[in-house]
Amino acid sequence: MSKIPVGVLGAGIVGQQYIALLKEHPWFEPRFIAASPRSAGKKFRDATAGRVYHPGIVEAVGDIIVSDANDVSAALSAAKAGNCAFVFSALELGKDEMCALENAYAAAGIPVISNASAHRWTPDVPVLIAEVNHHHTDIIPVQKKARGWDKGFIAVKPNCSIQSYTTPLHALIMEGYEIKRLIVTTLQAVSGAGYPGVPSLDMIDNIVPYIGGEEEKTELEPLKILGTMENGVFKNAEYPKISAHCTRVPVTDGHSACVSVEFGDKKPSIDEVKRIWASFKSLPQELNLPMAPKQPIIIRDEADRPQPRKDRDADKAMAVSVGRIRPCNVFDIRFTGLSHNSVRGAAGGGILNAELLKHQGYLA
Amino acid sequence: MSKIPVGVLGAGIVGQQYIALLKEHPWFEPRFIAASPRSAGKKFRDATAGRVYHPGIVEAVGDIIVSDANDVSAALSAAKAGNCAFVFSALELGKDEMCALENAYAAAGIPVISNASAHRWTPDVPVLIAEVNHHHTDIIPVQKKARGWDKGFIAVKPNCSIQSYTTPLHALIMEGYEIKRLIVTTLQAVSGAGYPGVPSLDMIDNIVPYIGGEEEKTELEPLKILGTMENGVFKNAEYPKISAHCTRVPVTDGHSACVSVEFGDKKPSIDEVKRIWASFKSLPQELNLPMAPKQPIIIRDEADRPQPRKDRDADKAMAVSVGRIRPCNVFDIRFTGLSHNSVRGAAGGGILNAELLKHQGYLA
Amino acid sequence: MSKIPVGVLGAGIVGQQYIALLKEHPWFEPRFIAASPRSAGKKFRDATAGRVYHPGIVEAVGDIIVSDANDVSAALSAAKAGNCAFVFSALELGKDEMCALENAYAAAGIPVISNASAHRWTPDVPVLIAEVNHHHTDIIPVQKKARGWDKGFIAVKPNCSIQSYTTPLHALIMEGYEIKRLIVTTLQAVSGAGYPGVPSLDMIDNIVPYIGGEEEKTELEPLKILGTMENGVFKNAEYPKISAHCTRVPVTDGHSACVSVEFGDKKPSIDEVKRIWASFKSLPQELNLPMAPKQPIIIRDEADRPQPRKDRDADKAMAVSVGRIRPCNVFDIRFTGLSHNSVRGAAGGGILNAELLKHQGYLA
Amino acid sequence: MSKIPVGVLGAGIVGQQYIALLKEHPWFEPRFIAASPRSAGKKFRDATAGRVYHPGIVEAVGDIIVSDANDVSAALSAAKAGNCAFVFSALELGKDEMCALENAYAAAGIPVISNASAHRWTPDVPVLIAEVNHHHTDIIPVQKKARGWDKGFIAVKPNCSIQSYTTPLHALIMEGYEIKRLIVTTLQAVSGAGYPGVPSLDMIDNIVPYIGGEEEKTELEPLKILGTMENGVFKNAEYPKISAHCTRVPVTDGHSACVSVEFGDKKPSIDEVKRIWASFKSLPQELNLPMAPKQPIIIRDEADRPQPRKDRDADKAMAVSVGRIRPCNVFDIRFTGLSHNSVRGAAGGGILNAELLKHQGYLA
């Protein structure tokens, strides 16, 4: 069976992560790459010389001529010439520019599976975690109709910082436990800031207790994801209220989160929480999608886990690892969650979204 | 004016930190050192060969013959021979052994200013942060009388993990703002675990979301410190209820804490909080004690501070730096605090306690 | 085809690395594990609780009851009960104890493929890098006969610090270029020191310019490996004379070496060196042994490679990566080499040796 | 006695380091600061907001209005208005631009004590290590005359990478030991690359075996410094021939060097080398210049020293620490040297040069 040709917008950390994961993918094959003008017109191998982060990707796509992502019409022609069924968007542009660019692709009939934050609060764009709100893709026909788009559409994934607790919370909500409030401190990896990203002078013998814009995303995006769709309109969840402290730590990959949770009146025991998490499965698992982890939430029983270096790669780096599940002195329970920010929280999550959309018939 | 001879129990990280700070101290001079049997009988320079962490301490005390801390009677003779007015206790022993050892010194007429956790919950032993509960030393006559001790007594300092928020909380309480609940995540430095302490394999490209016993200390010790003394008995504070997530990060010195605070009915504005902290001074500042920071709480206005490497050394490493003071989505305010764990949180805090006790006449 | 049951002596970093690699091995299957008395008598999963470094190994061998490696006769019984064809030795014992233990296994008919340094200078024990001196296994019949051993024998691998340059040097020697002198500085990863190994206080914002015993191994072991065998006796190479500076750097895995090389009268050009290294293949490649890298020496053309995190995992972490091949101002050429110390330099190298020995009929 | 007003060109890592050191200097006082157009026209406190690396410098010079270093004539006016006796140059510009800028200051009568590499190979500009070639300042009258400069002149300091071995080599040469060849591997700190400098993704669990342009400087600059002056012309030393491997390691401050040395026919014993280094003093020590270390070369006898974090700050961070002095298998001796790159190797070295020049009457 021949693979579906797809495009990747971006040749930085996330763009390369996409290519690295797609290299072995059973359904999709990267055939088109667009990046900044600096890279445009060069072969991928030359455009990324000296800044390749994954073994094997140069061998896989080194001869693809990189298009200029900013020259949308030319890039579109190239994408179409390559018969791209859709594109993964991993560029780093300003919000307006990014929205315009992604709109242009969708308008030209090329669906956009995006990592960018630009469209996350666009009312008719779904923000997808495949295990949590796969039904939010129901908005796509509404989106297409409103925009007058035929084949194209836009679906995005949320910020990497929320992955380590949103799926666990969702699993509890699905079992009838309302979650009222959440106080979370994240310890985030430097790859989340791209390359060159965080200077080493800030990450040797140091942590930085601030990441610009990150706390707002961490507090708000879960509400859209956990929300409902009524009459073709998303209605954000009212709860949980989230307070986030986002910090940067000297870790390459793997965002950790220390979470205190307050439930509504109905409160699960610690054992019940563990039981729910250990047994949680969702649509991607039922469909056995290629990028789906077998077990979306892995419980670590050791006193000192999860840890980034030991647990981030669990199940293709797509599983969320949780540990230290214990009562909270102030709220009801607390735990530590961990997910691989540039796989589960970026390219891997995007590919899983594409697999879901393919299954649902949106990427025919 | 000749200096007061003092002793140091311990030659590890904290013991050496004591010696390093005392080297330049205007009042006290280290004359007696006791450590583990491994070091005993050797000159300090030989006992610590290959594991000296501070420049200049070998020059200062290298010729002192280290006593065997476990052989209490011999050590006491040596301490008395050196006319030690009191000892700083920084040994790492089990709780019972440590209590017995410190009791023996006190019983022999040598006051013990301790870093150890062993006596923190002994009812008649004060746990002192000099700026917060300097009046808790009023228990000392009670303690002496109950134990039948003449000159000796025991006073301890709290765990290093609470320093970055207890003084700020106290400053708010002093202005009439009751604090009900606190959720705190600490990012703690490896020096807190001593040497060899945390293996490097756990601290390269990694964090560890757990420190044995640390969360309990972090949650409970503030309640004794913030408590009152009535009729010669300590009464622990009922509030704040504290929930702590204690994590270890790849930082040499400087514990950070991300704190969310819930006040009682009376709630200060962010500006009021800043005003209170910026202007807070206490008895050590009024007395101008040598080790006291001029300003116990330093506010950093930059978006990304305090940071361990940039702020831990503020004001002789004795000031607490706070930043990111902002409203909390879930509680009332949040902030990040930082203090130098092995100075403010260990040897420096102990020396400041000794200065306070000297001023109060307990170390005559 | 059923797999050959094998044993692993050691449950530390290297022992676990063996199990992790053997988990997927097409020929060998770990059935017997012996470790320190502390672990003995427990299931592997319990013996290693809280100190497992590789995902999946607990699932693979968790139920194996760990034998007491110090109780050699009991361990031997267990090994034989498990029909172990041979054992991989990765214990950390003193030299005499280690020699005695390995001798006991060999005498009992169980060949020992060892990582330990104990037997490296035993005259009739080969020190093997499979691509370099695979013919040194010819000593084994001599060894067996001299010791009166029937099936058992001992073969060891060299220190991890020499892997990044010994194979490249051998490739040049094979093309007729005599190597006279070598000055090498290694930048070695902390996993080489085991666990807990190097304290984090020494590896945050620091390097340590010394590793006990390492320079001697780095300077001498290549001479045995590059030596010849005449009349059943090894004759060490006289050249190259090696001067090593061994340093420890904050890297988890991957030893780097900065090497300056002086040739004999016949000196290759830089291009010739590159050509030789790029095309070098040896017996393991010809035999297509499972653990053999396709290309033993990978040339990185980028100005700033090889780097530990980017290159250590090349070709199952079994290839040596070299870069910065350039003329030397003082000697003839210089380069930087890199190899994965706990795979190529430890467990992976040991398994490749076993594959070679199996092919040669010594592990029938 | 009032202090001499001086200027600082640059507000990055080195510029700030100058200000931090000058803050307490007994002779000089920073009154004028010029930096990039981005900073120009702002108060220093605002220009450097969020990127201040040293405590106290904002308090010291925060109100100085930063001049535009690129607008040389305006900057010169400001410098003169501030009565600057001379300027420390720590800008990061291209070579031609830098030469032109420094020439302009000198031509305007303002001597330039520079950190920049631009003028290091200008024939009549001295490259000074105050303990090594203080007599090279004899070129200054020649330089002034040739350029037609009245008061102004240019004197520079060498690259930070050579500090840890050039002074030790000079001490040996002064005792009659000719040094023929040197193979050196440096392990350099990230502060040497400025800020933002080296990305943290390259310095977590990694080293980089390459620093652009660094090896050439490391190999050649010592030859000018160790050279002679004849008839108003510098004559570079012919020896030692140096081969350098320059690597970047995860250390904030402190460059290490592993050095193998080949002497001429006359070879000192290890004890003789130690004796020479331990007793070495030079003109800055005789003059007791404020920034001069009491002992320029400190010998560490511990097996594992010098180490960056433990030794870089020795004697105001101005001393070179050496250790591991031992015979070399290939050359004659080997050792490890360490110096603080941003103090001894940058701002501190520049200030010491200014003190020397002041003493010699060039900064009247």
mmCIF file with all atom_site columns, N, CA and C in Angstrom, chain C residues 181 201 204-206 209 215 219 242-245 252 260 306-309 312 324 326 328-330 334, chain D residues 181 201 204-206 209-210 215 219 242-245 252 260 307-309 312 324 326 328-330 334:
data_model
loop_
_atom_site.group_PDB
_atom_site.id
_atom_site.type_symbol
_atom_site.label_atom_id
_atom_site.label_alt_id
_atom_site.label_comp_id
_atom_site.label_asym_id
_atom_site.label_entity_id
_atom_site.label_seq_id
_atom_site.pdbx_PDB_ins_code
_atom_site.Cartn_x
_atom_site.Cartn_y
_atom_site.Cartn_z
_atom_site.occupancy
_atom_site.B_iso_or_equiv
_atom_site.pdbx_formal_charge
_atom_site.auth_seq_id
_atom_site.auth_comp_id
_atom_site.auth_asym_id
_atom_site.auth_atom_id
_atom_site.pdbx_PDB_model_num
ATOM 1   N N  . ARG C 1 181 ? 52.937 7.863  18.138 1.00 0.00 ? 181 ARG C N  1
ATOM 2   C CA . ARG C 1 181 ? 52.614 8.507  19.412 1.00 0.00 ? 181 ARG C CA 1
ATOM 3   C C  . ARG C 1 181 ? 51.214 9.123  19.356 1.00 0.00 ? 181 ARG C C  1
ATOM 4   N N  . LEU C 1 201 ? 27.010 17.240 43.059 1.00 0.00 ? 201 LEU C N  1
ATOM 5   C CA . LEU C 1 201 ? 27.715 18.478 43.430 1.00 0.00 ? 201 LEU C CA 1
ATOM 6   C C  . LEU C 1 201 ? 29.019 18.642 42.658 1.00 0.00 ? 201 LEU C C  1
ATOM 7   N N  . ILE C 1 204 ? 27.649 19.724 38.526 1.00 0.00 ? 204 ILE C N  1
ATOM 8   C CA . ILE C 1 204 ? 26.840 20.895 38.166 1.00 0.00 ? 204 ILE C CA 1
ATOM 9   C C  . ILE C 1 204 ? 27.792 22.066 38.109 1.00 0.00 ? 204 ILE C C  1
ATOM 10  N N  . ASP C 1 205 ? 27.847 22.728 36.956 1.00 0.00 ? 205 ASP C N  1
ATOM 11  C CA . ASP C 1 205 ? 28.757 23.859 36.778 1.00 0.00 ? 205 ASP C CA 1
ATOM 12  C C  . ASP C 1 205 ? 30.197 23.449 37.064 1.00 0.00 ? 205 ASP C C  1
ATOM 13  N N  . ASN C 1 206 ? 30.585 22.269 36.631 1.00 0.00 ? 206 ASN C N  1
ATOM 14  C CA . ASN C 1 206 ? 31.921 21.777 36.965 1.00 0.00 ? 206 ASN C CA 1
ATOM 15  C C  . ASN C 1 206 ? 32.349 20.649 36.032 1.00 0.00 ? 206 ASN C C  1
ATOM 16  N N  . PRO C 1 209 ? 39.012 16.949 36.455 1.00 0.00 ? 209 PRO C N  1
ATOM 17  C CA . PRO C 1 209 ? 40.076 16.569 35.515 1.00 0.00 ? 209 PRO C CA 1
ATOM 18  C C  . PRO C 1 209 ? 40.817 15.308 35.928 1.00 0.00 ? 209 PRO C C  1
ATOM 19  N N  . GLU C 1 215 ? 43.699 6.690  33.407 1.00 0.00 ? 215 GLU C N  1
ATOM 20  C CA . GLU C 1 215 ? 44.728 7.043  32.427 1.00 0.00 ? 215 GLU C CA 1
ATOM 21  C C  . GLU C 1 215 ? 45.640 5.851  32.136 1.00 0.00 ? 215 GLU C C  1
ATOM 22  N N  . GLU C 1 219 ? 46.131 4.210  28.449 1.00 0.00 ? 219 GLU C N  1
ATOM 23  C CA . GLU C 1 219 ? 47.432 4.221  27.799 1.00 0.00 ? 219 GLU C CA 1
ATOM 24  C C  . GLU C 1 219 ? 47.935 2.820  27.451 1.00 0.00 ? 219 GLU C C  1
ATOM 25  N N  . ILE C 1 242 ? 51.208 6.280  24.276 1.00 0.00 ? 242 ILE C N  1
ATOM 26  C CA . ILE C 1 242 ? 50.001 7.073  24.515 1.00 0.00 ? 242 ILE C CA 1
ATOM 27  C C  . ILE C 1 242 ? 50.131 7.863  25.810 1.00 0.00 ? 242 ILE C C  1
ATOM 28  N N  . SER C 1 243 ? 49.769 9.122  25.738 1.00 0.00 ? 243 SER C N  1
ATOM 29  C CA . SER C 1 243 ? 49.659 9.942  26.951 1.00 0.00 ? 243 SER C CA 1
ATOM 30  C C  . SER C 1 243 ? 48.215 10.394 27.065 1.00 0.00 ? 243 SER C C  1
ATOM 31  N N  . ALA C 1 244 ? 47.578 10.055 28.181 1.00 0.00 ? 244 ALA C N  1
ATOM 32  C CA . ALA C 1 244 ? 46.148 10.343 28.325 1.00 0.00 ? 244 ALA C CA 1
ATOM 33  C C  . ALA C 1 244 ? 45.868 11.303 29.475 1.00 0.00 ? 244 ALA C C  1
ATOM 34  N N  . HIS C 1 245 ? 44.997 12.251 29.211 1.00 0.00 ? 245 HIS C N  1
ATOM 35  C CA . HIS C 1 245 ? 44.393 13.097 30.250 1.00 0.00 ? 245 HIS C CA 1
ATOM 36  C C  . HIS C 1 245 ? 42.920 12.679 30.312 1.00 0.00 ? 245 HIS C C  1
ATOM 37  N N  . THR C 1 252 ? 25.608 12.086 30.526 1.00 0.00 ? 252 THR C N  1
ATOM 38  C CA . THR C 1 252 ? 25.170 10.792 31.066 1.00 0.00 ? 252 THR C CA 1
ATOM 39  C C  . THR C 1 252 ? 25.902 9.637  30.382 1.00 0.00 ? 252 THR C C  1
ATOM 40  N N  . SER C 1 260 ? 45.520 13.637 19.215 1.00 0.00 ? 260 SER C N  1
ATOM 41  C CA . SER C 1 260 ? 46.571 14.046 18.282 1.00 0.00 ? 260 SER C CA 1
ATOM 42  C C  . SER C 1 260 ? 47.449 12.840 17.986 1.00 0.00 ? 260 SER C C  1
ATOM 43  N N  . PRO C 1 306 ? 31.736 14.993 16.463 1.00 0.00 ? 306 PRO C N  1
ATOM 44  C CA . PRO C 1 306 ? 30.612 14.353 17.137 1.00 0.00 ? 306 PRO C CA 1
ATOM 45  C C  . PRO C 1 306 ? 30.327 14.972 18.499 1.00 0.00 ? 306 PRO C C  1
ATOM 46  N N  . GLN C 1 307 ? 29.058 14.900 18.896 1.00 0.00 ? 307 GLN C N  1
ATOM 47  C CA . GLN C 1 307 ? 28.625 15.342 20.212 1.00 0.00 ? 307 GLN C CA 1
ATOM 48  C C  . GLN C 1 307 ? 27.919 14.172 20.913 1.00 0.00 ? 307 GLN C C  1
ATOM 49  N N  . PRO C 1 308 ? 28.104 14.070 22.233 1.00 0.00 ? 308 PRO C N  1
ATOM 50  C CA . PRO C 1 308 ? 27.530 12.907 22.921 1.00 0.00 ? 308 PRO C CA 1
ATOM 51  C C  . PRO C 1 308 ? 26.032 12.717 22.684 1.00 0.00 ? 308 PRO C C  1
ATOM 52  N N  . ARG C 1 309 ? 25.245 13.776 22.902 1.00 0.00 ? 309 ARG C N  1
ATOM 53  C CA . ARG C 1 309 ? 23.796 13.562 22.829 1.00 0.00 ? 309 ARG C CA 1
ATOM 54  C C  . ARG C 1 309 ? 23.320 13.297 21.405 1.00 0.00 ? 309 ARG C C  1
ATOM 55  N N  . ARG C 1 312 ? 25.917 9.569  20.152 1.00 0.00 ? 312 ARG C N  1
ATOM 56  C CA . ARG C 1 312 ? 26.252 8.347  20.899 1.00 0.00 ? 312 ARG C CA 1
ATOM 57  C C  . ARG C 1 312 ? 25.388 7.156  20.497 1.00 0.00 ? 312 ARG C C  1
ATOM 58  N N  . ARG C 1 324 ? 36.021 16.374 13.010 1.00 0.00 ? 324 ARG C N  1
ATOM 59  C CA . ARG C 1 324 ? 37.114 17.336 13.176 1.00 0.00 ? 324 ARG C CA 1
ATOM 60  C C  . ARG C 1 324 ? 38.465 16.735 12.765 1.00 0.00 ? 324 ARG C C  1
ATOM 61  N N  . ARG C 1 326 ? 41.650 16.750 11.039 1.00 0.00 ? 326 ARG C N  1
ATOM 62  C CA . ARG C 1 326 ? 42.388 17.894 10.494 1.00 0.00 ? 326 ARG C CA 1
ATOM 63  C C  . ARG C 1 326 ? 43.867 17.718 10.815 1.00 0.00 ? 326 ARG C C  1
ATOM 64  N N  . CYS C 1 328 ? 47.433 18.279 12.479 1.00 0.00 ? 328 CYS C N  1
ATOM 65  C CA . CYS C 1 328 ? 47.855 18.692 13.812 1.00 0.00 ? 328 CYS C CA 1
ATOM 66  C C  . CYS C 1 328 ? 49.088 19.569 13.670 1.00 0.00 ? 328 CYS C C  1
ATOM 67  N N  . ASN C 1 329 ? 49.118 20.675 14.394 1.00 0.00 ? 329 ASN C N  1
ATOM 68  C CA . ASN C 1 329 ? 50.293 21.562 14.349 1.00 0.00 ? 329 ASN C CA 1
ATOM 69  C C  . ASN C 1 329 ? 51.562 20.917 14.886 1.00 0.00 ? 329 ASN C C  1
ATOM 70  N N  . VAL C 1 330 ? 51.376 19.925 15.711 1.00 0.00 ? 330 VAL C N  1
ATOM 71  C CA . VAL C 1 330 ? 52.518 19.366 16.434 1.00 0.00 ? 330 VAL C CA 1
ATOM 72  C C  . VAL C 1 330 ? 52.795 17.946 15.964 1.00 0.00 ? 330 VAL C C  1
ATOM 73  N N  . ARG C 1 334 ? 44.806 15.327 13.839 1.00 0.00 ? 334 ARG C N  1
ATOM 74  C CA . ARG C 1 334 ? 44.032 15.307 15.081 1.00 0.00 ? 334 ARG C CA 1
ATOM 75  C C  . ARG C 1 334 ? 42.569 15.074 14.719 1.00 0.00 ? 334 ARG C C  1
ATOM 76  N N  . ARG D 1 181 ? 57.221 22.161 22.303 1.00 0.00 ? 181 ARG D N  1
ATOM 77  C CA . ARG D 1 181 ? 55.925 21.812 21.732 1.00 0.00 ? 181 ARG D CA 1
ATOM 78  C C  . ARG D 1 181 ? 54.892 21.608 22.834 1.00 0.00 ? 181 ARG D C  1
ATOM 79  N N  . LEU D 1 201 ? 20.228 23.673 24.824 1.00 0.00 ? 201 LEU D N  1
ATOM 80  C CA . LEU D 1 201 ? 20.060 22.352 24.211 1.00 0.00 ? 201 LEU D CA 1
ATOM 81  C C  . LEU D 1 201 ? 21.396 21.726 23.829 1.00 0.00 ? 201 LEU D C  1
ATOM 82  N N  . ILE D 1 204 ? 23.139 20.566 27.789 1.00 0.00 ? 204 ILE D N  1
ATOM 83  C CA . ILE D 1 204 ? 22.552 19.645 28.758 1.00 0.00 ? 204 ILE D CA 1
ATOM 84  C C  . ILE D 1 204 ? 22.875 18.246 28.265 1.00 0.00 ? 204 ILE D C  1
ATOM 85  N N  . ASP D 1 205 ? 23.532 17.467 29.119 1.00 0.00 ? 205 ASP D N  1
ATOM 86  C CA . ASP D 1 205 ? 23.929 16.110 28.741 1.00 0.00 ? 205 ASP D CA 1
ATOM 87  C C  . ASP D 1 205 ? 24.763 16.118 27.454 1.00 0.00 ? 205 ASP D C  1
ATOM 88  N N  . ASN D 1 206 ? 25.662 17.079 27.339 1.00 0.00 ? 206 ASN D N  1
ATOM 89  C CA . ASN D 1 206 ? 26.414 17.215 26.090 1.00 0.00 ? 206 ASN D CA 1
ATOM 90  C C  . ASN D 1 206 ? 27.670 18.049 26.296 1.00 0.00 ? 206 ASN D C  1
ATOM 91  N N  . PRO D 1 209 ? 32.677 19.735 20.778 1.00 0.00 ? 209 PRO D N  1
ATOM 92  C CA . PRO D 1 209 ? 34.139 19.681 20.630 1.00 0.00 ? 209 PRO D CA 1
ATOM 93  C C  . PRO D 1 209 ? 34.673 20.711 19.649 1.00 0.00 ? 209 PRO D C  1
ATOM 94  N N  . TYR D 1 210 ? 34.106 21.896 19.629 1.00 0.00 ? 210 TYR D N  1
ATOM 95  C CA . TYR D 1 210 ? 34.505 22.896 18.642 1.00 0.00 ? 210 TYR D CA 1
ATOM 96  C C  . TYR D 1 210 ? 34.047 24.270 19.101 1.00 0.00 ? 210 TYR D C  1
ATOM 97  N N  . GLU D 1 215 ? 40.748 27.787 18.257 1.00 0.00 ? 215 GLU D N  1
ATOM 98  C CA . GLU D 1 215 ? 42.016 27.045 18.236 1.00 0.00 ? 215 GLU D CA 1
ATOM 99  C C  . GLU D 1 215 ? 43.136 27.881 17.639 1.00 0.00 ? 215 GLU D C  1
ATOM 100 N N  . GLU D 1 219 ? 46.555 28.844 19.619 1.00 0.00 ? 219 GLU D N  1
ATOM 101 C CA . GLU D 1 219 ? 47.855 28.385 19.128 1.00 0.00 ? 219 GLU D CA 1
ATOM 102 C C  . GLU D 1 219 ? 48.818 29.534 18.836 1.00 0.00 ? 219 GLU D C  1
ATOM 103 N N  . ILE D 1 242 ? 52.190 24.927 19.118 1.00 0.00 ? 242 ILE D N  1
ATOM 104 C CA . ILE D 1 242 ? 51.026 24.541 19.918 1.00 0.00 ? 242 ILE D CA 1
ATOM 105 C C  . ILE D 1 242 ? 49.953 23.905 19.033 1.00 0.00 ? 242 ILE D C  1
ATOM 106 N N  . SER D 1 243 ? 49.406 22.797 19.499 1.00 0.00 ? 243 SER D N  1
ATOM 107 C CA . SER D 1 243 ? 48.253 22.202 18.842 1.00 0.00 ? 243 SER D CA 1
ATOM 108 C C  . SER D 1 243 ? 47.111 22.193 19.851 1.00 0.00 ? 243 SER D C  1
ATOM 109 N N  . ALA D 1 244 ? 46.007 22.826 19.496 1.00 0.00 ? 244 ALA D N  1
ATOM 110 C CA . ALA D 1 244 ? 44.903 22.986 20.448 1.00 0.00 ? 244 ALA D CA 1
ATOM 111 C C  . ALA D 1 244 ? 43.634 22.300 19.977 1.00 0.00 ? 244 ALA D C  1
ATOM 112 N N  . HIS D 1 245 ? 42.997 21.605 20.909 1.00 0.00 ? 245 HIS D N  1
ATOM 113 C CA . HIS D 1 245 ? 41.631 21.102 20.737 1.00 0.00 ? 245 HIS D CA 1
ATOM 114 C C  . HIS D 1 245 ? 40.764 21.923 21.694 1.00 0.00 ? 245 HIS D C  1
ATOM 115 N N  . THR D 1 252 ? 29.697 27.430 33.839 1.00 0.00 ? 252 THR D N  1
ATOM 116 C CA . THR D 1 252 ? 29.406 28.857 33.620 1.00 0.00 ? 252 THR D CA 1
ATOM 117 C C  . THR D 1 252 ? 30.686 29.660 33.441 1.00 0.00 ? 252 THR D C  1
ATOM 118 N N  . SER D 1 260 ? 50.071 18.922 27.594 1.00 0.00 ? 260 SER D N  1
ATOM 119 C CA . SER D 1 260 ? 51.297 18.112 27.536 1.00 0.00 ? 260 SER D CA 1
ATOM 120 C C  . SER D 1 260 ? 52.411 18.974 26.954 1.00 0.00 ? 260 SER D C  1
ATOM 121 N N  . GLN D 1 307 ? 39.417 22.350 39.744 1.00 0.00 ? 307 GLN D N  1
ATOM 122 C CA . GLN D 1 307 ? 38.066 22.208 39.200 1.00 0.00 ? 307 GLN D CA 1
ATOM 123 C C  . GLN D 1 307 ? 37.438 23.601 39.083 1.00 0.00 ? 307 GLN D C  1
ATOM 124 N N  . PRO D 1 308 ? 36.655 23.813 38.026 1.00 0.00 ? 308 PRO D N  1
ATOM 125 C CA . PRO D 1 308 ? 36.110 25.156 37.814 1.00 0.00 ? 308 PRO D CA 1
ATOM 126 C C  . PRO D 1 308 ? 35.379 25.742 39.024 1.00 0.00 ? 308 PRO D C  1
ATOM 127 N N  . ARG D 1 309 ? 34.420 24.998 39.568 1.00 0.00 ? 309 ARG D N  1
ATOM 128 C CA . ARG D 1 309 ? 33.599 25.596 40.626 1.00 0.00 ? 309 ARG D CA 1
ATOM 129 C C  . ARG D 1 309 ? 34.385 25.814 41.911 1.00 0.00 ? 309 ARG D C  1
ATOM 130 N N  . ARG D 1 312 ? 38.006 28.460 40.455 1.00 0.00 ? 312 ARG D N  1
ATOM 131 C CA . ARG D 1 312 ? 38.031 29.625 39.553 1.00 0.00 ? 312 ARG D CA 1
ATOM 132 C C  . ARG D 1 312 ? 38.120 30.944 40.305 1.00 0.00 ? 312 ARG D C  1
ATOM 133 N N  . ARG D 1 324 ? 47.670 18.254 38.985 1.00 0.00 ? 324 ARG D N  1
ATOM 134 C CA . ARG D 1 324 ? 47.974 17.048 38.230 1.00 0.00 ? 324 ARG D CA 1
ATOM 135 C C  . ARG D 1 324 ? 49.305 17.168 37.462 1.00 0.00 ? 324 ARG D C  1
ATOM 136 N N  . ARG D 1 326 ? 52.571 16.041 36.366 1.00 0.00 ? 326 ARG D N  1
ATOM 137 C CA . ARG D 1 326 ? 53.107 14.675 36.357 1.00 0.00 ? 326 ARG D CA 1
ATOM 138 C C  . ARG D 1 326 ? 53.869 14.460 35.055 1.00 0.00 ? 326 ARG D C  1
ATOM 139 N N  . CYS D 1 328 ? 54.806 13.120 31.420 1.00 0.00 ? 328 CYS D N  1
ATOM 140 C CA . CYS D 1 328 ? 53.994 12.777 30.256 1.00 0.00 ? 328 CYS D CA 1
ATOM 141 C C  . CYS D 1 328 ? 54.635 11.577 29.563 1.00 0.00 ? 328 CYS D C  1
ATOM 142 N N  . ASN D 1 329 ? 53.839 10.606 29.204 1.00 0.00 ? 329 ASN D N  1
ATOM 143 C CA . ASN D 1 329 ? 54.362 9.420  28.507 1.00 0.00 ? 329 ASN D CA 1
ATOM 144 C C  . ASN D 1 329 ? 54.968 9.739  27.156 1.00 0.00 ? 329 ASN D C  1
ATOM 145 N N  . VAL D 1 330 ? 54.537 10.833 26.574 1.00 0.00 ? 330 VAL D N  1
ATOM 146 C CA . VAL D 1 330 ? 54.911 11.128 25.191 1.00 0.00 ? 330 VAL D CA 1
ATOM 147 C C  . VAL D 1 330 ? 55.825 12.341 25.141 1.00 0.00 ? 330 VAL D C  1
ATOM 148 N N  . ARG D 1 334 ? 52.992 16.854 31.996 1.00 0.00 ? 334 ARG D N  1
ATOM 149 C CA . ARG D 1 334 ? 51.615 17.248 31.710 1.00 0.00 ? 334 ARG D CA 1
ATOM 150 C C  . ARG D 1 334 ? 51.002 17.829 32.969 1.00 0.00 ? 334 ARG D C  1
#
